Structures are given as C-alpha cells and as structure tokens.
Amino acid sequence: MQIYNPSDEFFKEFLKPYYVITKDGQYLFASRQKGRRPDRVFYMVPPGYRLGKGQRYFDVEIGKNLFEIAEKYLRKADKIIQEGVQGENGYKVGIKVVTSIENPHSAYISWMGKLMIFPPENIGISCINYIIPEGLPEEFIQEVKEFWDYNNEPLTLFDFTEIDKDIRKVLNLNIDYFGGAFKKPNLTMVWNKAEEEGLISYHAGCCNGRILKGLSGTGKTTLTVGENIEQDDALVGMPIYENGKITKIKLIGLEAGSFAKSEGLNEKSPEWKGLMKSREGAIVLALNIDCEGVKYVEKRIKGYDVIVPVAVGKIGSLKCNCYEESKTTNGRFIFKFSDLNKNWGKREKYLEAEGLSFRRFDILEPIIRVTDANMAVALDSACESVITSAIEGRVVGQRVRVYSATDFMAREQAEQAFLKLKAYEDLGLGLDGKLVFFVVNTGYVGEHDLNGNATGKGEKIKVEDSKKLIYLVEKRKIRRWLRHPAFGYLIPHPKELEEKHGMKNFGKRFNLLRYYSPEEIIAFIKRDIEERTEFLRNLFAGQRKEKELKDVINVWQRCKIPTEDEIIEFYEEYG
C-alpha cells in the first residue's frame, strides 16, 4: 500500500485505533519516545565539508549502504509519501517525506507533518526524509550487520554528499516521536540549504518584525504566540545588500503550524487559543498530554506494541498541569498559525528587533539591551538555559550553553556567527541603530546559589513581566537606562518602569542585593566571564572564521570586575 499526500479524512479513519477525541475536539495520540534524540544524530558530508562543534561525522560508505537497505525495505513496506514545501514566499524548498506505516500508528507522524508544511507546488524536490519508526525488520538488520554493528538503536543519519546537486537526505530509524522523525530533520536540511545560499538561520519565534530565539522551555513560543504570530520556531533571514552593506533582513517563515508545548498551560496562556481552536472545528493534534477520563495503555495492534490513549470513563479536557499518565512534561500539540493570525503570510516581514530568551536563575536581569555587535554575537553563540524534558539524552535541570539556541546546524558555527556580526555592525545596535538586540530572562532572579542549588528566596520573572518588557524595549519606549557595572549592556531603569510603565515594585523585586551579598554577585560575574569565554573558545576553535571572531571570543575578558562598593552603588541606584 502506498498513499500519496493523504487527506485529513483519511487520517481520521486510518488512525482510529490510536487516538481519542477530547471533550474540546483535539485528537490525542501517544508515542513511546517523549522527546528528540540529538545524541543519536550523525552526518555524511562530501570531501572538504567541515562540520561544527558537537556535530558527528558518519562513514560515507557504511551510510550509503545503510540508506540502500532502508530504501529497499521502504519499497516493499506500506507507506505514506508526502510532497510539499517548507517556506513562505521568498524562500520555498521542495520537500518529500516517505514514512513507513507497517505499524499503522506511525501515520500520526504524517498527519502532524501535513499541518506543519505547506502544500506542494511545481518546484523541484531538494530535501528527502525517510522515516521508519518501527525500525528495520530482523532480516534487514542482518544485512546491515554484514558491514556495520547495528542493533536497531534510534538513529538519524543525514546524507549531504550530494549538496552540489542540491539534494539533501535523511534517514530516521526507530524514532516514533514526531519532533525527532519529521520536524527537526526537515528543518536541519532546509536550514543547511539556506545557509549554503548566504541566508541566516533562526531557531526563533516571530511577530511584528521581532524574532525571539531560545532553547526548548525558555518561553520562545509563549512570548510569541498571539493574534500577530508569524512563526514560533523556524525562520530564515535574507540579507538585503546595498553597495556591499546589509541594509535590512527579510524574514521568511519555514512552517505552517506550531508544535507547541503544553506544560503548565491554562486559559490565560497565549497558546491556549491555539489549543482550543478545535472547539471551532479546526484540526488540533495533541501528543502525550494527560486528559480527563483517559489512561495511556500499552497494546499490541497489527503486530506492533504501541502506547495509545484509552477512555476509562467520560472523556474530558486535556490536563496540561498533570503528567501522571503521559509521564512527561513534554506534551505537545499542533495548530495552524492561520487559525490565530487571520493576516498570516499576507505581508513581507523585515527584522526590526532580535531577542534571545535565556532561562537563568541567578544574576541575569529580567531584560537587557545589547549595543555592542561583538557582545551580541557572543551571547547568541552561547544561549543559556537549563535542560527541560523536551530533549532526551540530557539530564533535566542541567545548566547549558548552546550555539544560537539550536542543535539543528550541520556546518561550522563560525560561518553563521561571522555573517551575523556583519549584519549587526552594518545595521547598528546602538540606541539610534536600525536593530534592537535584547536578552530576556524567563527564569528567576536570586533563586540559585553559585553551585546551582535552590535558595528558596528568588523572584520569579512572570510571563506578563517578560511580555511587557519586550514590548517596551523592542518598541523603543525606554528613555532611561542603567549601564551594567561589569558587562556594560543596558538595563531599563526600574524607576522609569515603575513610574511611567506601571511595573509596580520592579526595582525591589529584582534587586540582586536582596538575594546575594556584593561578594557573591562578583563571584557570579567572574564565573560568567570565565565560562562564557571558555565556551566560545572551544566552540570556534579550529574553524575557518576563528580569527575573524577574535573580538567576539574575547569580549567577556575585556569586562571590568567591579568592586564591592561599585556593586552597592549600582544596586542602590537600581532601586
């Protein structure tokens, strides 16, 4: 059986044994894997092509043989073939996805994918994704073992050896999580193509000319979703040059829908409207979320062991604050951007503000504005957060830094960092520049000590705090700024936030002297300087643009360590 670009009605009927319909009309599925597996991603590349830090090469001869066996299996397997487009007007990439449905449950991946990509057009196919969620049968595994010791572990293997022909492929074996099998691999290929053509890749949300980059769980979607949402995860920026200088950057979204996280949602959450569009007849697909009157049960269907939601009473609503049945906080749901933004995709977008969403728990202010291009690239190249359950293979709660909030890259990071440096310098990040660059902290102030242990006395930075601060900074509403005594970036003056913008007790809530001694604050500053510098040195070491990024790598070393008296003076002015 081979099904080409099936309809929603096909999926509703074909997948009936694997979902329940909630009280609010969402189609609820389950998967065995609860998150992506970046620890099982590898790349085949042509001679001379250089991967970046943390990206792993795979033997081309072994990989080509593995692809050949997988394609042989797919020729005989029941499958869904989807052709479509990744990208809005301005940058469209033809994509083909072949998904084995020998285990019929796997068709849920294709249904979710249908909502995420654009309909097919008369353009060539540049990116091909082969998905075999059930893994290879034993007879095919034995063939593989003739040249490689493989036991059907989860594997994502990219083949970029034909990029000179504009062909990129990926093979996903034994991966049944939509984000790991469909969404992430497709974006990796499309971003790689765009970067090769001189564009900037953004793992970011977008609305009103502002992009917000951040790792999973840092609030990127929450702070972007609304009536003006354009994208919540994936874009490219097309630099517009005049006489060799970047004068503006056109923003182009890559997806048609949001793969939003359900953890902690309630009626006040901006994503709630997307989740509840099902009440109005829109198709909303949900994955691994607890639900009233539903249990997750392991069953054997059509010869395959699967986890499915099963009614144990009257089916009610999704429970986004409960994780007992799903056993994960990484519940997800998909809704189309056009269901929220009626003008979605109808006008061109240009970059006016660029933000990073960090999740820190100690000394980082709720928002900062960066006016130094080197510092902006340094921060972007080492996005800071704590790991959530969204990514398997890493410890939850681990403090991490990641280049540009993405593990989707397949090239030297310095290449994109150098292009961003040019963009920031050409556009200008100063108060009178064309581009506003900021960092928002969506965690706490004062909650962790220097060792990462909870103090129990920190101040939570609420969503409403972050939303208002982002609005004030990106719309250039702030008139009074404080310059950080060590790092030199700008901080909105709390007195203006309180007196002019209605942010009551802001200075008191986020004054670091309430949570740390001056000596402790200085220790945090020294740690940040040391860790950030070490990360950048290791990240760019040996890469072709390392020398050109010298000032970026050393930007933190040039910061002055304040005295205890200077810390006290600064935070007395803070409020």
PDB file of N, CA, C and O in Angstrom, residues 55-124:
ATOM      1  N   GLN A  55      28.950  18.235  16.175  1.00  0.00           N
ATOM      2  CA  GLN A  55      28.292  17.550  15.051  1.00  0.00           C
ATOM      3  C   GLN A  55      29.177  16.377  14.632  1.00  0.00           C
ATOM      4  O   GLN A  55      30.377  16.551  14.415  1.00  0.00           O
ATOM      5  N   ARG A  56      28.584  15.202  14.485  1.00  0.00           N
ATOM      6  CA  ARG A  56      29.377  13.983  14.340  1.00  0.00           C
ATOM      7  C   ARG A  56      29.337  13.417  12.920  1.00  0.00           C
ATOM      8  O   ARG A  56      28.266  13.232  12.350  1.00  0.00           O
ATOM      9  N   TYR A  57      30.535  13.147  12.417  1.00  0.00           N
ATOM     10  CA  TYR A  57      30.688  12.554  11.088  1.00  0.00           C
ATOM     11  C   TYR A  57      30.276  11.087  11.119  1.00  0.00           C
ATOM     12  O   TYR A  57      30.380  10.416  12.138  1.00  0.00           O
ATOM     13  N   PHE A  58      29.838  10.593   9.956  1.00  0.00           N
ATOM     14  CA  PHE A  58      29.493   9.184   9.801  1.00  0.00           C
ATOM     15  C   PHE A  58      30.170   8.674   8.535  1.00  0.00           C
ATOM     16  O   PHE A  58      30.203   9.377   7.507  1.00  0.00           O
ATOM     17  N   ASP A  59      30.712   7.474   8.611  1.00  0.00           N
ATOM     18  CA  ASP A  59      31.409   6.893   7.473  1.00  0.00           C
ATOM     19  C   ASP A  59      30.496   6.835   6.248  1.00  0.00           C
ATOM     20  O   ASP A  59      29.405   6.265   6.304  1.00  0.00           O
ATOM     21  N   VAL A  60      30.940   7.425   5.143  1.00  0.00           N
ATOM     22  CA  VAL A  60      30.090   7.552   3.962  1.00  0.00           C
ATOM     23  C   VAL A  60      29.767   6.189   3.352  1.00  0.00           C
ATOM     24  O   VAL A  60      28.616   5.931   2.973  1.00  0.00           O
ATOM     25  N   GLU A  61      30.742   5.315   3.268  1.00  0.00           N
ATOM     26  CA  GLU A  61      30.483   4.013   2.645  1.00  0.00           C
ATOM     27  C   GLU A  61      29.463   3.212   3.453  1.00  0.00           C
ATOM     28  O   GLU A  61      28.513   2.646   2.887  1.00  0.00           O
ATOM     29  N   ILE A  62      29.629   3.187   4.769  1.00  0.00           N
ATOM     30  CA  ILE A  62      28.660   2.483   5.627  1.00  0.00           C
ATOM     31  C   ILE A  62      27.294   3.136   5.505  1.00  0.00           C
ATOM     32  O   ILE A  62      26.262   2.467   5.371  1.00  0.00           O
ATOM     33  N   GLY A  63      27.268   4.463   5.540  1.00  0.00           N
ATOM     34  CA  GLY A  63      25.991   5.169   5.479  1.00  0.00           C
ATOM     35  C   GLY A  63      25.252   4.954   4.177  1.00  0.00           C
ATOM     36  O   GLY A  63      24.030   4.771   4.166  1.00  0.00           O
ATOM     37  N   LYS A  64      25.991   4.977   3.054  1.00  0.00           N
ATOM     38  CA  LYS A  64      25.358   4.748   1.748  1.00  0.00           C
ATOM     39  C   LYS A  64      24.747   3.345   1.697  1.00  0.00           C
ATOM     40  O   LYS A  64      23.636   3.153   1.177  1.00  0.00           O
ATOM     41  N   ASN A  65      25.450   2.373   2.231  1.00  0.00           N
ATOM     42  CA  ASN A  65      24.914   1.007   2.259  1.00  0.00           C
ATOM     43  C   ASN A  65      23.675   0.918   3.138  1.00  0.00           C
ATOM     44  O   ASN A  65      22.696   0.214   2.813  1.00  0.00           O
ATOM     45  N   LEU A  66      23.698   1.639   4.248  1.00  0.00           N
ATOM     46  CA  LEU A  66      22.538   1.648   5.149  1.00  0.00           C
ATOM     47  C   LEU A  66      21.328   2.284   4.467  1.00  0.00           C
ATOM     48  O   LEU A  66      20.195   1.766   4.557  1.00  0.00           O
ATOM     49  N   PHE A  67      21.541   3.395   3.781  1.00  0.00           N
ATOM     50  CA  PHE A  67      20.449   4.025   3.032  1.00  0.00           C
ATOM     51  C   PHE A  67      19.884   3.055   1.993  1.00  0.00           C
ATOM     52  O   PHE A  67      18.663   2.962   1.818  1.00  0.00           O
ATOM     53  N   GLU A  68      20.758   2.349   1.314  1.00  0.00           N
ATOM     54  CA  GLU A  68      20.318   1.428   0.273  1.00  0.00           C
ATOM     55  C   GLU A  68      19.414   0.339   0.841  1.00  0.00           C
ATOM     56  O   GLU A  68      18.372   0.011   0.258  1.00  0.00           O
ATOM     57  N   ILE A  69      19.774  -0.191   1.998  1.00  0.00           N
ATOM     58  CA  ILE A  69      18.950  -1.235   2.628  1.00  0.00           C
ATOM     59  C   ILE A  69      17.630  -0.647   3.117  1.00  0.00           C
ATOM     60  O   ILE A  69      16.566  -1.262   2.954  1.00  0.00           O
ATOM     61  N   ALA A  70      17.671   0.552   3.695  1.00  0.00           N
ATOM     62  CA  ALA A  70      16.437   1.192   4.165  1.00  0.00           C
ATOM     63  C   ALA A  70      15.494   1.492   3.001  1.00  0.00           C
ATOM     64  O   ALA A  70      14.281   1.274   3.094  1.00  0.00           O
ATOM     65  N   GLU A  71      16.046   1.955   1.888  1.00  0.00           N
ATOM     66  CA  GLU A  71      15.208   2.250   0.717  1.00  0.00           C
ATOM     67  C   GLU A  71      14.626   0.962   0.138  1.00  0.00           C
ATOM     68  O   GLU A  71      13.481   0.952  -0.338  1.00  0.00           O
ATOM     69  N   LYS A  72      15.395  -0.121   0.187  1.00  0.00           N
ATOM     70  CA  LYS A  72      14.880  -1.412  -0.275  1.00  0.00           C
ATOM     71  C   LYS A  72      13.696  -1.852   0.592  1.00  0.00           C
ATOM     72  O   LYS A  72      12.669  -2.325   0.076  1.00  0.00           O
ATOM     73  N   TYR A  73      13.818  -1.671   1.906  1.00  0.00           N
ATOM     74  CA  TYR A  73      12.707  -2.009   2.803  1.00  0.00           C
ATOM     75  C   TYR A  73      11.480  -1.145   2.518  1.00  0.00           C
ATOM     76  O   TYR A  73      10.344  -1.639   2.456  1.00  0.00           O
ATOM     77  N   LEU A  74      11.700   0.150   2.298  1.00  0.00           N
ATOM     78  CA  LEU A  74      10.574   1.060   2.054  1.00  0.00           C
ATOM     79  C   LEU A  74       9.872   0.759   0.729  1.00  0.00           C
ATOM     80  O   LEU A  74       8.669   1.027   0.597  1.00  0.00           O
ATOM     81  N   ARG A  75      10.582   0.202  -0.224  1.00  0.00           N
ATOM     82  CA  ARG A  75       9.922  -0.134  -1.493  1.00  0.00           C
ATOM     83  C   ARG A  75       8.838  -1.194  -1.294  1.00  0.00           C
ATOM     84  O   ARG A  75       7.831  -1.192  -2.001  1.00  0.00           O
ATOM     85  N   LYS A  76       9.028  -2.088  -0.340  1.00  0.00           N
ATOM     86  CA  LYS A  76       8.051  -3.150  -0.103  1.00  0.00           C
ATOM     87  C   LYS A  76       7.079  -2.820   1.023  1.00  0.00           C
ATOM     88  O   LYS A  76       6.018  -3.433   1.150  1.00  0.00           O
ATOM     89  N   ALA A  77       7.422  -1.843   1.855  1.00  0.00           N
ATOM     90  CA  ALA A  77       6.607  -1.535   3.029  1.00  0.00           C
ATOM     91  C   ALA A  77       5.380  -0.709   2.649  1.00  0.00           C
ATOM     92  O   ALA A  77       5.381   0.033   1.665  1.00  0.00           O
ATOM     93  N   ASP A  78       4.325  -0.838   3.452  1.00  0.00           N
ATOM     94  CA  ASP A  78       3.220   0.116   3.370  1.00  0.00           C
ATOM     95  C   ASP A  78       3.759   1.482   3.792  1.00  0.00           C
ATOM     96  O   ASP A  78       4.507   1.588   4.776  1.00  0.00           O
ATOM     97  N   LYS A  79       3.354   2.511   3.061  1.00  0.00           N
ATOM     98  CA  LYS A  79       3.967   3.817   3.341  1.00  0.00           C
ATOM     99  C   LYS A  79       3.066   4.959   2.907  1.00  0.00           C
ATOM    100  O   LYS A  79       2.163   4.803   2.081  1.00  0.00           O
ATOM    101  N   ILE A  80       3.366   6.100   3.499  1.00  0.00           N
ATOM    102  CA  ILE A  80       2.759   7.363   3.091  1.00  0.00           C
ATOM    103  C   ILE A  80       3.850   8.224   2.468  1.00  0.00           C
ATOM    104  O   ILE A  80       4.936   8.365   3.031  1.00  0.00           O
ATOM    105  N   ILE A  81       3.569   8.769   1.296  1.00  0.00           N
ATOM    106  CA  ILE A  81       4.502   9.681   0.628  1.00  0.00           C
ATOM    107  C   ILE A  81       3.877  11.072   0.612  1.00  0.00           C
ATOM    108  O   ILE A  81       2.760  11.256   0.116  1.00  0.00           O
ATOM    109  N   GLN A  82       4.594  12.006   1.182  1.00  0.00           N
ATOM    110  CA  GLN A  82       4.110  13.387   1.217  1.00  0.00           C
ATOM    111  C   GLN A  82       5.103  14.283   0.490  1.00  0.00           C
ATOM    112  O   GLN A  82       6.314  14.209   0.738  1.00  0.00           O
ATOM    113  N   GLU A  83       4.595  15.085  -0.396  1.00  0.00           N
ATOM    114  CA  GLU A  83       5.405  16.115  -1.032  1.00  0.00           C
ATOM    115  C   GLU A  83       4.808  17.470  -0.687  1.00  0.00           C
ATOM    116  O   GLU A  83       3.580  17.635  -0.654  1.00  0.00           O
ATOM    117  N   GLY A  84       5.657  18.409  -0.404  1.00  0.00           N
ATOM    118  CA  GLY A  84       5.175  19.728  -0.032  1.00  0.00           C
ATOM    119  C   GLY A  84       6.292  20.738  -0.094  1.00  0.00           C
ATOM    120  O   GLY A  84       7.339  20.508  -0.703  1.00  0.00           O
ATOM    121  N   VAL A  85       6.064  21.857   0.563  1.00  0.00           N
ATOM    122  CA  VAL A  85       7.007  22.978   0.543  1.00  0.00           C
ATOM    123  C   VAL A  85       7.304  23.388   1.974  1.00  0.00           C
ATOM    124  O   VAL A  85       6.407  23.441   2.815  1.00  0.00           O
ATOM    125  N   GLN A  86       8.561  23.638   2.236  1.00  0.00           N
ATOM    126  CA  GLN A  86       8.964  24.216   3.511  1.00  0.00           C
ATOM    127  C   GLN A  86       9.404  25.635   3.211  1.00  0.00           C
ATOM    128  O   GLN A  86      10.407  25.870   2.520  1.00  0.00           O
ATOM    129  N   GLY A  87       8.613  26.617   3.698  1.00  0.00           N
ATOM    130  CA  GLY A  87       8.982  28.005   3.468  1.00  0.00           C
ATOM    131  C   GLY A  87       7.884  28.824   2.827  1.00  0.00           C
ATOM    132  O   GLY A  87       7.131  28.345   1.984  1.00  0.00           O
ATOM    133  N   GLU A  88       7.819  30.094   3.236  1.00  0.00           N
ATOM    134  CA  GLU A  88       6.834  31.038   2.699  1.00  0.00           C
ATOM    135  C   GLU A  88       7.367  31.664   1.415  1.00  0.00           C
ATOM    136  O   GLU A  88       8.466  31.353   0.953  1.00  0.00           O
ATOM    137  N   ASN A  89       6.585  32.599   0.860  1.00  0.00           N
ATOM    138  CA  ASN A  89       7.024  33.327  -0.328  1.00  0.00           C
ATOM    139  C   ASN A  89       8.369  33.995  -0.055  1.00  0.00           C
ATOM    140  O   ASN A  89       8.561  34.631   0.978  1.00  0.00           O
ATOM    141  N   GLY A  90       9.266  33.842  -0.992  1.00  0.00           N
ATOM    142  CA  GLY A  90      10.592  34.417  -0.838  1.00  0.00           C
ATOM    143  C   GLY A  90      11.672  33.373  -0.679  1.00  0.00           C
ATOM    144  O   GLY A  90      12.811  33.568  -1.091  1.00  0.00           O
ATOM    145  N   TYR A  91      11.303  32.227  -0.064  1.00  0.00           N
ATOM    146  CA  TYR A  91      12.267  31.134   0.042  1.00  0.00           C
ATOM    147  C   TYR A  91      11.499  29.827   0.247  1.00  0.00           C
ATOM    148  O   TYR A  91      11.132  29.482   1.371  1.00  0.00           O
ATOM    149  N   LYS A  92      11.229  29.144  -0.845  1.00  0.00           N
ATOM    150  CA  LYS A  92      10.459  27.901  -0.795  1.00  0.00           C
ATOM    151  C   LYS A  92      11.360  26.727  -1.179  1.00  0.00           C
ATOM    152  O   LYS A  92      12.082  26.787  -2.178  1.00  0.00           O
ATOM    153  N   VAL A  93      11.286  25.677  -0.393  1.00  0.00           N
ATOM    154  CA  VAL A  93      12.102  24.488  -0.628  1.00  0.00           C
ATOM    155  C   VAL A  93      11.178  23.283  -0.802  1.00  0.00           C
ATOM    156  O   VAL A  93      10.325  23.012   0.051  1.00  0.00           O
ATOM    157  N   GLY A  94      11.352  22.556  -1.908  1.00  0.00           N
ATOM    158  CA  GLY A  94      10.562  21.349  -2.138  1.00  0.00           C
ATOM    159  C   GLY A  94      11.040  20.216  -1.248  1.00  0.00           C
ATOM    160  O   GLY A  94      12.236  19.947  -1.151  1.00  0.00           O
ATOM    161  N   ILE A  95      10.085  19.549  -0.589  1.00  0.00           N
ATOM    162  CA  ILE A  95      10.432  18.506   0.372  1.00  0.00           C
ATOM    163  C   ILE A  95       9.587  17.265   0.138  1.00  0.00           C
ATOM    164  O   ILE A  95       8.412  17.361  -0.256  1.00  0.00           O
ATOM    165  N   LYS A  96      10.183  16.108   0.339  1.00  0.00           N
ATOM    166  CA  LYS A  96       9.493  14.826   0.186  1.00  0.00           C
ATOM    167  C   LYS A  96       9.747  13.997   1.436  1.00  0.00           C
ATOM    168  O   LYS A  96      10.888  13.859   1.879  1.00  0.00           O
ATOM    169  N   VAL A  97       8.673  13.434   2.001  1.00  0.00           N
ATOM    170  CA  VAL A  97       8.780  12.607   3.204  1.00  0.00           C
ATOM    171  C   VAL A  97       8.127  11.255   2.929  1.00  0.00           C
ATOM    172  O   VAL A  97       6.964  11.203   2.522  1.00  0.00           O
ATOM    173  N   VAL A  98       8.890  10.207   3.139  1.00  0.00           N
ATOM    174  CA  VAL A  98       8.392   8.843   2.961  1.00  0.00           C
ATOM    175  C   VAL A  98       8.363   8.187   4.335  1.00  0.00           C
ATOM    176  O   VAL A  98       9.414   7.994   4.959  1.00  0.00           O
ATOM    177  N   THR A  99       7.171   7.851   4.819  1.00  0.00           N
ATOM    178  CA  THR A  99       7.005   7.296   6.166  1.00  0.00           C
ATOM    179  C   THR A  99       6.434   5.892   6.090  1.00  0.00           C
ATOM    180  O   THR A  99       5.352   5.678   5.527  1.00  0.00           O
ATOM    181  N   SER A 100       7.154   4.940   6.652  1.00  0.00           N
ATOM    182  CA  SER A 100       6.626   3.579   6.737  1.00  0.00           C
ATOM    183  C   SER A 100       5.430   3.540   7.675  1.00  0.00           C
ATOM    184  O   SER A 100       5.486   4.070   8.792  1.00  0.00           O
ATOM    185  N   ILE A 101       4.348   2.908   7.218  1.00  0.00           N
ATOM    186  CA  ILE A 101       3.191   2.691   8.096  1.00  0.00           C
ATOM    187  C   ILE A 101       2.920   1.194   8.230  1.00  0.00           C
ATOM    188  O   ILE A 101       1.774   0.769   8.379  1.00  0.00           O
ATOM    189  N   GLU A 102       4.009   0.396   8.162  1.00  0.00           N
ATOM    190  CA  GLU A 102       3.871  -1.015   8.512  1.00  0.00           C
ATOM    191  C   GLU A 102       3.256  -1.129   9.904  1.00  0.00           C
ATOM    192  O   GLU A 102       2.425  -1.982  10.153  1.00  0.00           O
ATOM    193  N   ASN A 103       3.712  -0.282  10.802  1.00  0.00           N
ATOM    194  CA  ASN A 103       2.996  -0.055  12.058  1.00  0.00           C
ATOM    195  C   ASN A 103       2.068   1.127  11.799  1.00  0.00           C
ATOM    196  O   ASN A 103       2.516   2.270  11.711  1.00  0.00           O
ATOM    197  N   PRO A 104       0.759   0.876  11.642  1.00  0.00           N
ATOM    198  CA  PRO A 104      -0.157   1.957  11.232  1.00  0.00           C
ATOM    199  C   PRO A 104      -0.134   3.166  12.157  1.00  0.00           C
ATOM    200  O   PRO A 104      -0.444   4.287  11.728  1.00  0.00           O
ATOM    201  N   HIS A 105       0.244   2.959  13.420  1.00  0.00           N
ATOM    202  CA  HIS A 105       0.322   4.069  14.364  1.00  0.00           C
ATOM    203  C   HIS A 105       1.223   5.193  13.838  1.00  0.00           C
ATOM    204  O   HIS A 105       0.998   6.377  14.107  1.00  0.00           O
ATOM    205  N   SER A 106       2.239   4.817  13.043  1.00  0.00           N
ATOM    206  CA  SER A 106       3.213   5.805  12.558  1.00  0.00           C
ATOM    207  C   SER A 106       2.585   6.856  11.662  1.00  0.00           C
ATOM    208  O   SER A 106       3.185   7.918  11.426  1.00  0.00           O
ATOM    209  N   ALA A 107       1.384   6.592  11.161  1.00  0.00           N
ATOM    210  CA  ALA A 107       0.720   7.574  10.302  1.00  0.00           C
ATOM    211  C   ALA A 107       0.407   8.871  11.049  1.00  0.00           C
ATOM    212  O   ALA A 107       0.190   9.909  10.421  1.00  0.00           O
ATOM    213  N   TYR A 108       0.418   8.818  12.404  1.00  0.00           N
ATOM    214  CA  TYR A 108       0.181  10.059  13.148  1.00  0.00           C
ATOM    215  C   TYR A 108       1.279  11.074  12.829  1.00  0.00           C
ATOM    216  O   TYR A 108       1.041  12.302  12.829  1.00  0.00           O
ATOM    217  N   ILE A 109       2.513  10.581  12.585  1.00  0.00           N
ATOM    218  CA  ILE A 109       3.623  11.470  12.229  1.00  0.00           C
ATOM    219  C   ILE A 109       3.305  12.210  10.932  1.00  0.00           C
ATOM    220  O   ILE A 109       3.523  13.420  10.807  1.00  0.00           O
ATOM    221  N   SER A 110       2.763  11.479   9.977  1.00  0.00           N
ATOM    222  CA  SER A 110       2.422  12.095   8.689  1.00  0.00           C
ATOM    223  C   SER A 110       1.300  13.110   8.835  1.00  0.00           C
ATOM    224  O   SER A 110       1.299  14.151   8.164  1.00  0.00           O
ATOM    225  N   TRP A 111       0.325  12.814   9.693  1.00  0.00           N
ATOM    226  CA  TRP A 111      -0.792  13.752   9.879  1.00  0.00           C
ATOM    227  C   TRP A 111      -0.280  15.043  10.512  1.00  0.00           C
ATOM    228  O   TRP A 111      -0.613  16.141  10.064  1.00  0.00           O
ATOM    229  N   MET A 112       0.528  14.900  11.546  1.00  0.00           N
ATOM    230  CA  MET A 112       1.106  16.102  12.143  1.00  0.00           C
ATOM    231  C   MET A 112       1.943  16.868  11.115  1.00  0.00           C
ATOM    232  O   MET A 112       1.876  18.093  11.033  1.00  0.00           O
ATOM    233  N   GLY A 113       2.710  16.125  10.336  1.00  0.00           N
ATOM    234  CA  GLY A 113       3.530  16.765   9.314  1.00  0.00           C
ATOM    235  C   GLY A 113       2.719  17.523   8.291  1.00  0.00           C
ATOM    236  O   GLY A 113       3.143  18.587   7.808  1.00  0.00           O
ATOM    237  N   LYS A 114       1.550  17.003   7.957  1.00  0.00           N
ATOM    238  CA  LYS A 114       0.669  17.669   6.991  1.00  0.00           C
ATOM    239  C   LYS A 114       0.311  19.077   7.462  1.00  0.00           C
ATOM    240  O   LYS A 114       0.192  20.005   6.648  1.00  0.00           O
ATOM    241  N   LEU A 115       0.147  19.247   8.778  1.00  0.00           N
ATOM    242  CA  LEU A 115      -0.211  20.558   9.313  1.00  0.00           C
ATOM    243  C   LEU A 115       0.986  21.501   9.385  1.00  0.00           C
ATOM    244  O   LEU A 115       0.812  22.724   9.454  1.00  0.00           O
ATOM    245  N   MET A 116       2.195  20.935   9.371  1.00  0.00           N
ATOM    246  CA  MET A 116       3.389  21.750   9.583  1.00  0.00           C
ATOM    247  C   MET A 116       4.013  22.293   8.295  1.00  0.00           C
ATOM    248  O   MET A 116       4.675  23.330   8.312  1.00  0.00           O
ATOM    249  N   ILE A 117       3.845  21.571   7.174  1.00  0.00           N
ATOM    250  CA  ILE A 117       4.459  22.023   5.931  1.00  0.00           C
ATOM    251  C   ILE A 117       3.397  22.626   5.016  1.00  0.00           C
ATOM    252  O   ILE A 117       2.194  22.475   5.244  1.00  0.00           O
ATOM    253  N   PHE A 118       3.851  23.296   3.975  1.00  0.00           N
ATOM    254  CA  PHE A 118       2.956  23.949   3.034  1.00  0.00           C
ATOM    255  C   PHE A 118       2.579  22.971   1.917  1.00  0.00           C
ATOM    256  O   PHE A 118       3.317  22.030   1.624  1.00  0.00           O
ATOM    257  N   PRO A 119       1.437  23.188   1.255  1.00  0.00           N
ATOM    258  CA  PRO A 119       1.017  22.288   0.173  1.00  0.00           C
ATOM    259  C   PRO A 119       2.038  22.246  -0.953  1.00  0.00           C
ATOM    260  O   PRO A 119       2.821  23.188  -1.139  1.00  0.00           O
ATOM    261  N   PRO A 120       2.040  21.158  -1.720  1.00  0.00           N
ATOM    262  CA  PRO A 120       3.013  21.026  -2.815  1.00  0.00           C
ATOM    263  C   PRO A 120       2.805  22.076  -3.895  1.00  0.00           C
ATOM    264  O   PRO A 120       1.697  22.532  -4.144  1.00  0.00           O
ATOM    265  N   GLU A 121       3.916  22.465  -4.518  1.00  0.00           N
ATOM    266  CA  GLU A 121       3.891  23.381  -5.650  1.00  0.00           C
ATOM    267  C   GLU A 121       4.769  22.799  -6.751  1.00  0.00           C
ATOM    268  O   GLU A 121       5.443  21.786  -6.553  1.00  0.00           O
ATOM    269  N   ASN A 122       4.767  23.446  -7.869  1.00  0.00           N
ATOM    270  CA  ASN A 122       5.535  22.946  -9.006  1.00  0.00           C
ATOM    271  C   ASN A 122       6.985  23.392  -8.903  1.00  0.00           C
ATOM    272  O   ASN A 122       7.494  24.190  -9.700  1.00  0.00           O
ATOM    273  N   ILE A 123       7.669  22.872  -7.857  1.00  0.00           N
ATOM    274  CA  ILE A 123       9.089  23.153  -7.690  1.00  0.00           C
ATOM    275  C   ILE A 123       9.810  21.830  -7.440  1.00  0.00           C
ATOM    276  O   ILE A 123       9.197  20.845  -6.999  1.00  0.00           O
ATOM    277  N   GLY A 124      11.089  21.797  -7.706  1.00  0.00           N
ATOM    278  CA  GLY A 124      11.854  20.571  -7.550  1.00  0.00           C
ATOM    279  C   GLY A 124      12.014  20.172  -6.095  1.00  0.00           C
ATOM    280  O   GLY A 124      11.925  20.998  -5.179  1.00  0.00           O
TER     281      GLY A 124
END
